[in-house]
Coordinates of C-alpha atoms in Angstrom, one line a residue:
M1 CA 207.9 278.0 334.7
N2 CA 208.5 276.3 337.7
D3 CA 206.5 276.9 340.3
D4 CA 204.3 274.1 341.1
T5 CA 201.5 275.8 343.8
P6 CA 197.5 275.1 343.5
D7 CA 197.3 279.1 342.9
S8 CA 199.5 278.9 339.3
M9 CA 197.5 275.3 338.3
Q10 CA 194.5 277.5 338.5
E11 CA 195.7 280.3 336.8
L12 CA 197.6 278.2 333.6
A13 CA 194.0 275.5 334.0
D14 CA 191.7 279.2 333.4
V15 CA 194.4 280.7 330.7
L16 CA 193.9 277.7 329.0
Q17 CA 189.6 277.9 329.3
D18 CA 189.7 281.2 327.8
V19 CA 192.2 280.1 324.7
R20 CA 189.9 277.5 324.3
R21 CA 186.7 279.5 324.0
H22 CA 188.5 282.0 321.8
L23 CA 189.6 278.9 319.3
L24 CA 186.2 277.7 319.2
W25 CA 184.8 281.1 318.1
Q26 CA 187.2 281.2 315.6
E27 CA 186.6 277.9 314.3
E28 CA 182.9 278.7 314.4
T29 CA 183.1 282.2 312.8
A30 CA 185.5 281.1 309.5
G31 CA 183.8 278.8 308.0
R32 CA 180.9 282.4 307.6
S33 CA 183.5 284.6 306.1
L34 CA 186.1 285.6 308.9
L35 CA 187.7 288.5 308.2
V36 CA 191.1 289.3 310.2
D37 CA 194.0 291.6 309.8
A38 CA 197.1 291.0 310.1
K39 CA 197.7 292.0 313.8
V40 CA 194.7 289.8 314.9
A41 CA 196.0 287.1 312.6
A42 CA 199.5 287.3 315.1
E43 CA 197.4 287.0 317.9
L44 CA 195.6 283.6 316.8
Q45 CA 199.0 282.4 316.0
Q46 CA 200.1 283.5 319.4
Q47 CA 197.1 282.4 321.5
R48 CA 197.5 278.4 320.1
A49 CA 200.8 279.0 320.9
A50 CA 200.6 279.5 324.3
A51 CA 197.8 277.3 324.7
S52 CA 200.3 274.5 323.4
S53 CA 202.5 275.4 326.0
V54 CA 200.1 275.4 328.9
R55 CA 198.5 272.0 327.6
T56 CA 202.7 270.7 328.0
M57 CA 203.2 272.5 331.6
I58 CA 199.9 271.2 332.8
A59 CA 200.8 267.4 331.4
R60 CA 204.3 267.7 333.0
T61 CA 202.5 269.0 336.8
K62 CA 200.3 265.6 337.1
A63 CA 201.7 263.1 339.4
P64 CA 203.4 260.3 337.2
E65 CA 200.7 257.0 337.1
P66 CA 202.1 254.2 338.8
A67 CA 203.7 251.5 336.2
A68 CA 202.1 248.8 335.5
A69 CA 203.1 245.9 337.7
P70 CA 204.3 243.0 335.8
T71 CA 202.7 240.3 334.8
P72 CA 204.0 237.4 337.0
P73 CA 205.1 234.4 334.8
R74 CA 202.6 231.9 334.9
P75 CA 204.0 228.8 337.2
P76 CA 204.0 225.6 334.9
V77 CA 200.8 222.9 335.7
E78 CA 202.3 220.4 337.7
S79 CA 201.2 216.4 337.9
P80 CA 199.2 215.6 340.9
S81 CA 201.1 214.7 343.8
R82 CA 201.3 211.0 345.2
D83 CA 199.5 212.4 348.1
T84 CA 196.3 214.2 346.3
L85 CA 196.1 210.7 344.0
H86 CA 195.6 208.9 347.2
A87 CA 193.1 210.8 348.6
A88 CA 191.5 211.0 345.7
M89 CA 191.8 207.0 345.3
K90 CA 189.9 207.0 348.5
Q91 CA 186.8 209.0 348.1
P92 CA 183.7 206.9 347.2
L93 CA 182.4 206.8 343.7
G94 CA 180.2 209.6 343.2
A95 CA 181.9 211.6 345.3
P96 CA 181.3 215.7 344.1
R97 CA 184.8 216.6 342.6
P98 CA 186.4 220.0 343.2
L99 CA 186.2 222.3 340.8
A100 CA 189.5 222.6 338.4
T101 CA 191.4 226.4 339.0
T102 CA 193.5 225.8 336.4
P103 CA 193.0 223.2 333.3
P104 CA 194.0 219.9 333.8
P105 CA 197.4 218.7 331.9
A106 CA 197.2 216.5 328.9
A107 CA 197.6 213.2 330.5
A108 CA 200.9 211.6 329.8
P109 CA 201.0 207.4 329.1
R110 CA 201.2 205.8 332.3
A111 CA 203.4 203.0 332.5
P112 CA 202.0 199.3 333.9
M113 CA 202.6 198.7 337.4
A114 CA 204.8 196.1 338.4
A115 CA 202.3 194.6 340.7
A116 CA 199.9 194.6 338.3
T117 CA 201.1 193.3 335.2
P118 CA 204.3 191.1 335.6
P119 CA 206.9 191.0 333.3
P120 CA 206.3 187.9 330.6
S121 CA 208.7 184.5 331.7
A122 CA 209.1 181.8 330.1
P123 CA 206.4 179.2 330.5
R124 CA 206.7 176.9 332.7
A125 CA 206.6 173.5 333.8
A126 CA 203.1 173.1 335.8
P127 CA 203.8 170.5 338.9
A128 CA 201.2 167.4 338.8
P129 CA 198.4 168.1 340.9
A130 CA 199.5 164.6 342.7
M131 CA 202.7 166.1 343.7
L132 CA 200.8 169.4 345.8
L133 CA 199.7 166.9 348.4
D134 CA 201.7 166.8 351.7
V135 CA 204.0 164.8 352.5
P136 CA 203.9 163.1 355.9
P137 CA 205.2 165.1 358.6
S138 CA 208.3 163.1 359.6
A139 CA 209.3 163.5 356.0
P140 CA 210.8 166.4 354.0
R141 CA 208.3 168.7 351.7
H142 CA 208.8 167.8 347.7
N143 CA 207.2 169.6 345.2
G144 CA 209.0 169.1 342.4
A145 CA 207.1 169.3 338.9
L146 CA 207.5 167.3 335.5
P147 CA 209.8 169.4 333.0
G148 CA 208.0 169.5 329.8
V149 CA 204.4 169.0 330.7
V150 CA 202.9 171.9 330.5
E151 CA 199.6 173.3 332.7
G152 CA 196.7 170.8 332.4
E153 CA 198.2 168.2 330.5
R154 CA 198.7 164.8 331.6
P155 CA 201.7 163.4 331.4
T156 CA 203.2 160.2 329.7
L157 CA 204.2 157.1 331.9
D158 CA 207.4 157.6 329.5
Q159 CA 207.7 161.6 330.4
V160 CA 207.9 160.7 334.2
R161 CA 210.2 157.6 333.8
R162 CA 212.5 160.0 332.1
E163 CA 212.6 162.8 334.7
L164 CA 213.1 159.6 336.7
G165 CA 217.1 159.2 335.2
D166 CA 219.3 157.5 336.9
C167 CA 218.2 158.9 339.8
R168 CA 220.5 159.6 342.5
R169 CA 218.1 161.7 344.5
C170 CA 218.5 159.8 347.8
K171 CA 220.5 156.6 349.5
L172 CA 219.0 154.1 348.0
C173 CA 220.6 154.5 344.7
S174 CA 223.9 153.7 346.1
G175 CA 223.1 150.1 346.3
R176 CA 220.4 149.3 344.0
K177 CA 221.0 147.1 340.8
N178 CA 218.1 148.5 339.0
I179 CA 215.4 150.9 338.8
V180 CA 211.8 149.3 339.3
F181 CA 210.0 151.8 338.0
G182 CA 206.7 149.6 337.6
S183 CA 205.1 147.7 334.8
G184 CA 201.5 146.7 333.2
N185 CA 198.8 148.7 331.2
P186 CA 199.5 152.7 330.9
R187 CA 195.9 153.1 330.7
A188 CA 194.5 150.5 333.6
D189 CA 191.6 150.7 335.6
L190 CA 193.2 149.2 338.5
V191 CA 196.7 150.2 339.9
F192 CA 198.4 148.2 342.6
V193 CA 200.8 150.4 344.8
G194 CA 203.4 148.2 346.8
E195 CA 206.1 149.4 349.4
G196 CA 209.7 148.5 346.9
P197 CA 211.4 146.3 345.3
G198 CA 213.0 143.0 347.3
E199 CA 216.4 141.3 345.8
N200 CA 214.9 139.7 342.5
E201 CA 212.6 142.9 341.7
D202 CA 216.4 144.3 342.1
L203 CA 217.9 141.8 340.0
Q204 CA 215.1 142.1 337.0
G205 CA 214.3 145.6 337.0
V206 CA 210.7 144.7 337.4
P207 CA 208.0 145.4 340.3
F208 CA 206.5 141.7 342.5
V209 CA 208.1 139.1 340.6
G210 CA 209.7 137.3 343.9
A211 CA 207.4 134.7 346.1
A212 CA 205.3 137.8 347.0
G213 CA 204.8 138.4 343.3
D214 CA 203.9 135.3 342.6
L215 CA 201.0 135.3 345.3
L216 CA 200.2 138.8 343.9
T217 CA 200.0 137.3 340.9
K218 CA 197.1 134.6 341.7
M219 CA 195.2 137.5 343.4
I220 CA 195.1 139.4 340.3
G221 CA 193.5 136.2 338.8
A222 CA 191.1 135.5 341.1
M223 CA 189.9 138.8 340.9
G224 CA 189.3 138.4 336.9
F225 CA 192.4 140.3 335.6
T226 CA 196.0 139.2 334.4
R227 CA 198.7 141.4 335.4
N228 CA 198.6 142.7 331.2
D229 CA 195.4 144.5 332.5
V230 CA 196.5 146.2 335.4
Y231 CA 199.6 148.1 336.6
I232 CA 201.9 147.5 338.9
A233 CA 204.5 150.0 341.1
N234 CA 205.8 150.6 344.9
V235 CA 206.4 153.5 346.5
V236 CA 210.3 153.5 346.8
K237 CA 211.3 152.6 342.8
C238 CA 215.2 151.3 345.1
R239 CA 215.9 148.3 346.9
P240 CA 216.2 149.4 350.5
P241 CA 219.2 147.8 351.9
G242 CA 218.2 143.8 353.4
N243 CA 214.9 144.2 352.3
R244 CA 214.0 147.1 355.4
N245 CA 211.8 149.6 355.5
P246 CA 211.8 152.9 353.2
E247 CA 212.6 155.4 355.3
P248 CA 211.0 159.1 355.5
D249 CA 214.0 161.2 353.5
E250 CA 213.3 157.8 351.0
I251 CA 209.9 158.3 350.3
A252 CA 209.6 161.6 350.4
A253 CA 212.2 161.6 347.5
C254 CA 211.0 158.9 345.1
E255 CA 207.4 159.3 346.1
P256 CA 206.0 162.2 343.5
F257 CA 206.2 160.4 340.5
L258 CA 204.4 157.6 342.2
R259 CA 201.3 160.6 342.0
S260 CA 203.3 161.3 338.8
Q261 CA 202.7 157.7 337.4
L262 CA 199.0 157.7 339.1
L263 CA 198.4 161.2 337.5
A264 CA 199.4 160.2 334.2
I265 CA 197.0 156.4 334.4
Q266 CA 194.1 157.8 335.8
P267 CA 192.1 154.5 336.8
K268 CA 189.5 154.1 338.9
V269 CA 190.9 152.4 341.5
I270 CA 193.6 151.8 342.9
V271 CA 194.8 148.8 345.6
A272 CA 197.2 149.9 348.4
L273 CA 199.3 146.8 349.6
G274 CA 200.6 147.6 353.3
K275 CA 201.4 150.5 355.1
F276 CA 204.0 152.2 353.8
A277 CA 201.5 152.5 350.5
A278 CA 198.4 153.1 352.2
Q279 CA 199.7 155.5 354.4
T280 CA 201.7 157.3 351.6
L281 CA 198.8 157.9 349.4
L282 CA 196.1 158.8 352.3
R283 CA 198.4 160.9 354.2
D284 CA 197.1 158.7 357.4
T285 CA 199.4 157.0 359.9
T286 CA 196.2 154.7 360.7
P287 CA 197.4 150.8 361.1
I288 CA 196.7 149.3 358.3
T289 CA 194.9 146.3 360.2
R290 CA 192.3 149.2 361.6
M291 CA 192.6 150.9 357.9
R292 CA 192.1 147.7 355.2
G293 CA 189.0 147.1 354.1
Q294 CA 187.9 150.4 354.0
W295 CA 186.7 152.4 351.3
R296 CA 188.8 155.9 351.1
E297 CA 189.5 158.1 348.2
Y298 CA 193.0 159.6 346.2
E299 CA 192.8 161.9 344.3
G300 CA 188.9 161.6 343.3
I301 CA 190.4 157.8 343.0
Q302 CA 188.6 155.5 345.1
L303 CA 191.5 153.8 347.0
M304 CA 191.2 150.3 348.8
P305 CA 193.6 149.4 351.7
T306 CA 194.6 145.7 352.3
F307 CA 197.6 143.7 353.2
H308 CA 200.6 143.2 351.7
P309 CA 201.5 139.7 349.7
A310 CA 204.9 139.6 351.7
Y311 CA 202.7 140.1 354.9
L312 CA 200.3 137.4 353.6
L313 CA 202.8 134.9 353.4
R314 CA 204.0 135.1 356.9
N315 CA 201.0 135.2 358.0
S316 CA 198.5 132.8 356.2
A317 CA 195.3 133.9 358.8
E318 CA 194.8 137.3 357.1
K319 CA 194.5 136.2 353.4
R320 CA 190.9 135.6 354.2
N321 CA 190.7 139.5 355.2
A322 CA 192.8 140.4 352.2
W323 CA 190.1 138.3 350.2
A324 CA 187.0 140.0 351.5
D325 CA 189.5 143.4 350.2
L326 CA 189.5 142.2 347.0
Q327 CA 186.5 141.4 346.7
Q328 CA 184.5 144.7 347.5
V329 CA 187.2 146.0 344.5
M330 CA 185.6 143.0 341.9
K331 CA 182.3 144.2 342.9
L332 CA 183.0 147.9 341.7
F333 CA 184.4 146.3 338.3
G334 CA 181.2 144.2 338.3
K335 CA 182.9 141.0 338.7
H336 CA 181.8 137.9 340.3
P337 CA 184.2 136.8 343.3
G338 CA 185.8 133.3 342.0
S339 CA 188.1 131.3 344.0
S340 CA 190.0 132.8 346.7
A341 CA 194.2 133.3 346.4

Protein backbone atom coordinates (compact mmCIF):
# COMPACT_ATOMS: atom_id res chain seq x y z
CA MET A 1 0.00 0.00 0.00
CA ASN A 2 1.71 3.12 -1.23
CA ASP A 3 -1.04 5.74 -0.72
CA ASP A 4 0.23 8.13 1.90
CA THR A 5 -2.68 10.72 1.72
CA PRO A 6 -4.30 11.93 4.92
CA ASP A 7 -7.55 10.00 4.17
CA SER A 8 -5.70 6.73 3.81
CA MET A 9 -3.92 7.38 7.06
CA GLN A 10 -7.22 7.95 8.82
CA GLU A 11 -8.73 4.72 7.41
CA LEU A 12 -5.73 2.73 8.63
CA ALA A 13 -6.04 4.27 12.06
CA ASP A 14 -9.74 3.36 12.22
CA VAL A 15 -9.06 -0.24 11.19
CA LEU A 16 -6.32 -0.53 13.75
CA GLN A 17 -8.58 0.86 16.45
CA ASP A 18 -11.33 -1.75 15.60
CA VAL A 19 -8.82 -4.55 15.63
CA ARG A 20 -7.52 -3.48 19.03
CA ARG A 21 -11.01 -3.35 20.48
CA HIS A 22 -11.81 -6.82 19.20
CA LEU A 23 -8.56 -8.25 20.48
CA LEU A 24 -9.12 -6.73 23.91
CA TRP A 25 -12.62 -8.22 24.02
CA GLN A 26 -11.29 -11.60 22.99
CA GLU A 27 -8.63 -11.48 25.71
CA GLU A 28 -11.15 -10.46 28.39
CA THR A 29 -13.62 -13.26 27.54
CA ALA A 30 -11.08 -15.98 26.83
CA GLY A 31 -10.43 -16.53 30.47
CA ARG A 32 -14.18 -17.13 31.13
CA SER A 33 -14.83 -20.13 28.76
CA LEU A 34 -14.45 -18.64 25.32
CA LEU A 35 -15.83 -21.19 22.78
CA VAL A 36 -15.09 -20.53 19.14
CA ASP A 37 -15.24 -22.65 16.11
CA ALA A 38 -12.62 -23.10 13.48
CA LYS A 39 -14.05 -20.33 11.38
CA VAL A 40 -13.88 -17.83 14.24
CA ALA A 41 -10.31 -18.90 15.06
CA ALA A 42 -9.29 -18.31 11.48
CA GLU A 43 -10.83 -14.84 11.61
CA LEU A 44 -8.88 -14.02 14.78
CA GLN A 45 -5.67 -15.14 13.18
CA GLN A 46 -6.36 -12.93 10.14
CA GLN A 47 -7.22 -9.97 12.38
CA ARG A 48 -3.93 -10.32 14.27
CA ALA A 49 -1.99 -10.49 10.99
CA ALA A 50 -3.87 -7.44 9.68
CA ALA A 51 -3.11 -5.51 12.87
CA SER A 52 0.57 -6.33 12.55
CA SER A 53 0.56 -5.13 8.92
CA VAL A 54 -1.17 -1.92 9.90
CA ARG A 55 1.44 -1.22 12.60
CA THR A 56 4.20 -1.75 10.08
CA MET A 57 2.65 0.62 7.51
CA ILE A 58 2.00 3.30 10.10
CA ALA A 59 5.61 3.12 11.22
CA ARG A 60 6.74 3.52 7.60
CA THR A 61 4.48 6.51 6.98
CA LYS A 62 5.77 8.45 9.96
CA ALA A 63 8.35 11.19 9.21
CA PRO A 64 11.83 10.06 10.12
CA GLU A 65 13.14 11.63 13.27
CA PRO A 66 16.20 13.81 12.76
CA ALA A 67 19.34 12.11 13.81
CA ALA A 68 20.75 13.38 17.02
CA ALA A 69 23.48 15.89 16.40
CA PRO A 70 26.83 14.38 17.24
CA THR A 71 28.24 15.68 20.47
CA PRO A 72 31.15 17.91 19.57
CA PRO A 73 34.42 16.83 21.13
CA ARG A 74 35.23 18.70 24.29
CA PRO A 75 38.00 21.15 23.65
CA PRO A 76 41.08 20.56 25.75
CA VAL A 77 41.41 22.77 28.77
CA GLU A 78 44.15 25.26 28.10
CA SER A 79 46.35 26.98 30.58
CA PRO A 80 45.51 30.66 31.06
CA SER A 81 47.27 32.93 28.60
CA ARG A 82 49.98 35.37 29.65
CA ASP A 83 47.59 38.31 29.14
CA THR A 84 45.03 36.62 31.40
CA LEU A 85 47.65 36.10 34.09
CA HIS A 86 48.81 39.69 33.85
CA ALA A 87 45.23 40.94 34.12
CA ALA A 88 44.66 38.77 37.17
CA MET A 89 47.85 40.02 38.79
CA LYS A 90 46.69 43.61 38.36
CA GLN A 91 43.49 42.97 40.32
CA PRO A 92 43.60 44.26 43.89
CA LEU A 93 43.79 41.73 46.67
CA GLY A 94 40.32 40.53 47.62
CA ALA A 95 38.77 41.37 44.20
CA PRO A 96 35.96 38.95 43.22
CA ARG A 97 37.04 36.26 40.85
CA PRO A 98 34.92 35.33 37.77
CA LEU A 99 33.12 32.00 38.03
CA ALA A 100 34.98 29.26 36.24
CA THR A 101 33.00 27.65 33.43
CA THR A 102 35.25 24.61 33.37
CA PRO A 103 37.10 22.90 36.16
CA PRO A 104 40.60 24.34 36.48
CA PRO A 105 43.38 22.13 35.15
CA ALA A 106 45.81 20.55 37.54
CA ALA A 107 48.60 22.97 38.28
CA ALA A 108 51.82 21.94 36.65
CA PRO A 109 55.07 22.54 38.55
CA ARG A 110 56.47 25.92 37.59
CA ALA A 111 60.10 26.53 36.85
CA PRO A 112 61.60 29.25 39.07
CA MET A 113 61.81 32.67 37.44
CA ALA A 114 65.34 33.63 36.51
CA ALA A 115 64.84 37.16 37.80
CA ALA A 116 63.72 35.97 41.24
CA THR A 117 66.20 33.15 41.79
CA PRO A 118 69.61 33.61 40.15
CA PRO A 119 71.58 30.49 39.29
CA PRO A 120 74.03 29.40 41.95
CA SER A 121 77.51 30.72 41.48
CA ALA A 122 80.84 30.31 43.13
CA PRO A 123 81.35 32.39 46.30
CA ARG A 124 82.75 35.77 45.50
CA ALA A 125 85.44 37.49 47.46
CA ALA A 126 83.92 40.43 49.30
CA PRO A 127 85.39 43.80 48.42
CA ALA A 128 87.01 45.42 51.37
CA PRO A 129 84.74 48.28 52.50
CA ALA A 130 87.72 50.59 52.50
CA MET A 131 88.12 50.01 48.76
CA LEU A 132 84.59 51.10 47.93
CA LEU A 133 85.04 54.80 48.54
CA ASP A 134 85.36 57.08 45.54
CA VAL A 135 88.80 58.04 44.35
CA PRO A 136 89.66 61.64 43.49
CA PRO A 137 88.01 62.89 40.27
CA SER A 138 91.37 63.06 38.53
CA ALA A 139 92.11 59.38 39.17
CA PRO A 140 90.40 56.32 37.66
CA ARG A 141 88.00 54.44 39.92
CA HIS A 142 89.33 51.24 41.47
CA ASN A 143 86.89 48.73 42.96
CA GLY A 144 89.29 45.85 43.44
CA ALA A 145 88.89 43.22 46.12
CA LEU A 146 91.18 40.82 47.91
CA PRO A 147 90.74 37.24 46.65
CA GLY A 148 90.21 34.72 49.42
CA VAL A 149 88.60 37.18 51.84
CA VAL A 150 85.10 35.98 52.74
CA GLU A 151 82.38 38.60 52.91
CA GLY A 152 82.27 40.25 56.32
CA GLU A 153 85.69 38.90 57.25
CA ARG A 154 88.55 41.10 58.34
CA PRO A 155 91.57 40.55 56.06
CA THR A 156 95.04 40.12 57.45
CA LEU A 157 98.10 42.09 56.48
CA ASP A 158 99.59 38.88 55.12
CA GLN A 159 96.63 38.49 52.77
CA VAL A 160 97.00 42.08 51.59
CA ARG A 161 100.73 41.63 51.01
CA ARG A 162 100.22 38.39 49.08
CA GLU A 163 97.67 40.07 46.86
CA LEU A 164 100.04 42.97 46.22
CA GLY A 165 102.66 40.47 45.12
CA ASP A 166 105.37 41.73 42.76
CA CYS A 167 103.11 44.62 41.80
CA ARG A 168 103.12 45.79 38.18
CA ARG A 169 99.90 47.79 38.33
CA CYS A 170 101.44 51.17 37.53
CA LYS A 171 104.59 52.61 35.94
CA LEU A 172 106.36 53.08 39.29
CA CYS A 173 107.33 49.40 39.18
CA SER A 174 109.87 50.07 36.44
CA GLY A 175 112.18 52.18 38.62
CA ARG A 176 111.79 50.70 42.08
CA LYS A 177 114.20 48.43 43.90
CA ASN A 178 111.83 47.27 46.65
CA ILE A 179 108.14 47.44 47.40
CA VAL A 180 107.73 49.33 50.68
CA PHE A 181 104.61 47.70 52.10
CA GLY A 182 104.58 48.93 55.71
CA SER A 183 105.93 48.04 59.13
CA GLY A 184 104.96 47.99 62.78
CA ASN A 185 102.29 46.46 64.99
CA PRO A 186 99.61 44.67 62.91
CA ARG A 187 97.06 45.42 65.65
CA ALA A 188 98.16 48.96 66.39
CA ASP A 189 95.72 51.53 67.76
CA LEU A 190 97.64 54.31 66.02
CA VAL A 191 98.63 54.32 62.33
CA PHE A 192 100.74 56.89 60.48
CA VAL A 193 100.21 57.23 56.73
CA GLY A 194 102.71 59.04 54.55
CA GLU A 195 103.02 59.85 50.85
CA GLY A 196 105.52 57.41 49.34
CA PRO A 197 108.97 55.87 49.78
CA GLY A 198 112.14 57.91 49.32
CA GLU A 199 115.54 56.70 48.25
CA ASN A 200 116.48 55.11 51.59
CA GLU A 201 113.10 53.46 51.95
CA ASP A 202 113.38 52.06 48.42
CA LEU A 203 116.76 50.55 49.22
CA GLN A 204 115.69 48.97 52.53
CA GLY A 205 112.04 48.20 51.80
CA VAL A 206 110.98 49.88 55.09
CA PRO A 207 108.98 53.12 55.38
CA PHE A 208 110.40 56.29 56.99
CA VAL A 209 114.03 55.29 57.54
CA GLY A 210 115.79 58.34 56.09
CA ALA A 211 116.04 61.84 57.54
CA ALA A 212 112.25 62.25 57.51
CA GLY A 213 112.00 58.85 59.17
CA ASP A 214 114.33 59.91 61.98
CA LEU A 215 112.13 62.93 62.66
CA LEU A 216 108.99 60.80 62.64
CA THR A 217 110.60 58.39 65.11
CA LYS A 218 111.23 61.32 67.49
CA MET A 219 107.66 62.56 67.08
CA ILE A 220 106.30 59.11 67.91
CA GLY A 221 108.56 58.88 70.98
CA ALA A 222 107.45 62.31 72.18
CA MET A 223 103.85 61.09 72.01
CA GLY A 224 104.66 58.23 74.40
CA PHE A 225 104.84 55.44 71.76
CA THR A 226 107.54 53.48 70.01
CA ARG A 227 107.66 52.43 66.37
CA ASN A 228 106.82 48.91 67.51
CA ASP A 229 103.59 50.22 69.07
CA VAL A 230 102.30 51.88 65.90
CA TYR A 231 102.00 50.98 62.22
CA ILE A 232 103.51 53.05 59.41
CA ALA A 233 102.56 52.89 55.73
CA ASN A 234 102.39 55.04 52.59
CA VAL A 235 99.80 55.84 49.94
CA VAL A 236 102.04 54.41 47.20
CA LYS A 237 104.34 51.46 47.82
CA CYS A 238 107.01 52.24 45.22
CA ARG A 239 109.36 55.21 45.04
CA PRO A 240 108.41 57.88 42.47
CA PRO A 241 111.44 58.79 40.32
CA GLY A 242 113.49 61.62 41.85
CA ASN A 243 111.12 61.67 44.84
CA ARG A 244 108.50 63.51 42.75
CA ASN A 245 104.86 63.62 43.83
CA PRO A 246 102.84 60.50 43.01
CA GLU A 247 100.54 60.92 40.04
CA PRO A 248 96.77 60.26 40.07
CA ASP A 249 96.95 56.98 38.17
CA GLU A 250 99.67 55.73 40.51
CA ILE A 251 97.59 56.63 43.56
CA ALA A 252 94.52 54.94 42.07
CA ALA A 253 96.45 51.73 41.40
CA CYS A 254 97.99 51.53 44.87
CA GLU A 255 95.37 53.08 47.13
CA PRO A 256 93.22 49.91 47.48
CA PHE A 257 96.10 48.21 49.24
CA LEU A 258 96.44 51.06 51.73
CA ARG A 259 92.73 50.91 52.44
CA SER A 260 92.93 47.14 52.88
CA GLN A 261 95.81 47.61 55.31
CA LEU A 262 93.68 49.97 57.38
CA LEU A 263 90.78 47.52 57.27
CA ALA A 264 93.08 44.75 58.49
CA ILE A 265 94.53 46.83 61.33
CA GLN A 266 91.37 48.74 62.33
CA PRO A 267 93.17 51.37 64.41
CA LYS A 268 91.52 53.89 66.70
CA VAL A 269 93.36 56.85 65.16
CA ILE A 270 95.06 57.61 61.86
CA VAL A 271 97.59 60.41 61.51
CA ALA A 272 97.72 61.52 57.87
CA LEU A 273 101.18 62.95 57.16
CA GLY A 274 101.00 65.54 54.39
CA LYS A 275 98.48 66.52 51.75
CA PHE A 276 98.61 63.33 49.66
CA ALA A 277 97.75 61.07 52.59
CA ALA A 278 95.06 63.39 53.92
CA GLN A 279 93.44 64.19 50.58
CA THR A 280 93.50 60.58 49.41
CA LEU A 281 91.87 59.14 52.53
CA LEU A 282 89.38 61.97 53.04
CA ARG A 283 88.50 62.65 49.41
CA ASP A 284 89.10 66.29 50.15
CA THR A 285 91.25 68.66 48.10
CA THR A 286 91.50 71.24 50.87
CA PRO A 287 95.16 72.32 51.29
CA ILE A 288 96.94 70.67 54.23
CA THR A 289 97.68 74.09 55.73
CA ARG A 290 93.92 74.58 56.27
CA MET A 291 93.06 70.94 56.94
CA ARG A 292 95.67 70.21 59.61
CA GLY A 293 94.80 70.15 63.30
CA GLN A 294 91.09 69.43 62.72
CA TRP A 295 89.67 66.04 63.62
CA ARG A 296 88.20 64.24 60.63
CA GLU A 297 86.83 60.74 60.17
CA TYR A 298 87.74 57.88 57.86
CA GLU A 299 85.49 54.79 57.85
CA GLY A 300 84.47 55.50 61.45
CA ILE A 301 88.11 56.02 62.50
CA GLN A 302 89.31 59.32 63.92
CA LEU A 303 91.81 60.96 61.56
CA MET A 304 94.16 63.83 62.31
CA PRO A 305 95.77 65.59 59.29
CA THR A 306 99.16 67.17 59.90
CA PHE A 307 102.37 68.07 58.08
CA HIS A 308 104.71 65.50 56.54
CA PRO A 309 108.07 65.15 58.37
CA ALA A 310 109.92 65.95 55.11
CA TYR A 311 108.03 69.24 54.94
CA LEU A 312 108.91 69.99 58.57
CA LEU A 313 112.59 69.48 57.76
CA ARG A 314 112.27 72.23 55.16
CA ASN A 315 110.01 74.45 57.25
CA SER A 316 111.07 74.25 60.88
CA ALA A 317 108.60 76.97 61.89
CA GLU A 318 105.73 74.54 61.26
CA LYS A 319 107.01 72.01 63.81
CA ARG A 320 105.12 73.83 66.56
CA ASN A 321 101.83 73.42 64.69
CA ALA A 322 102.57 69.78 63.94
CA TRP A 323 103.29 69.17 67.62
CA ALA A 324 100.00 70.78 68.56
CA ASP A 325 98.24 68.39 66.19
CA LEU A 326 99.96 65.38 67.74
CA GLN A 327 99.07 66.56 71.25
CA GLN A 328 95.40 66.27 70.31
CA VAL A 329 96.05 62.66 69.40
CA MET A 330 97.80 62.07 72.72
CA LYS A 331 94.83 63.46 74.65
CA LEU A 332 92.53 61.03 72.85
CA PHE A 333 94.76 58.18 74.12
CA GLY A 334 94.93 59.69 77.62
CA LYS A 335 98.63 60.57 77.34
CA HIS A 336 100.19 63.74 78.77
CA PRO A 337 102.23 65.90 76.42
CA GLY A 338 106.00 65.71 76.80
CA SER A 339 108.66 67.71 75.09
CA SER A 340 108.16 68.59 71.42
CA ALA A 341 110.13 66.96 68.63
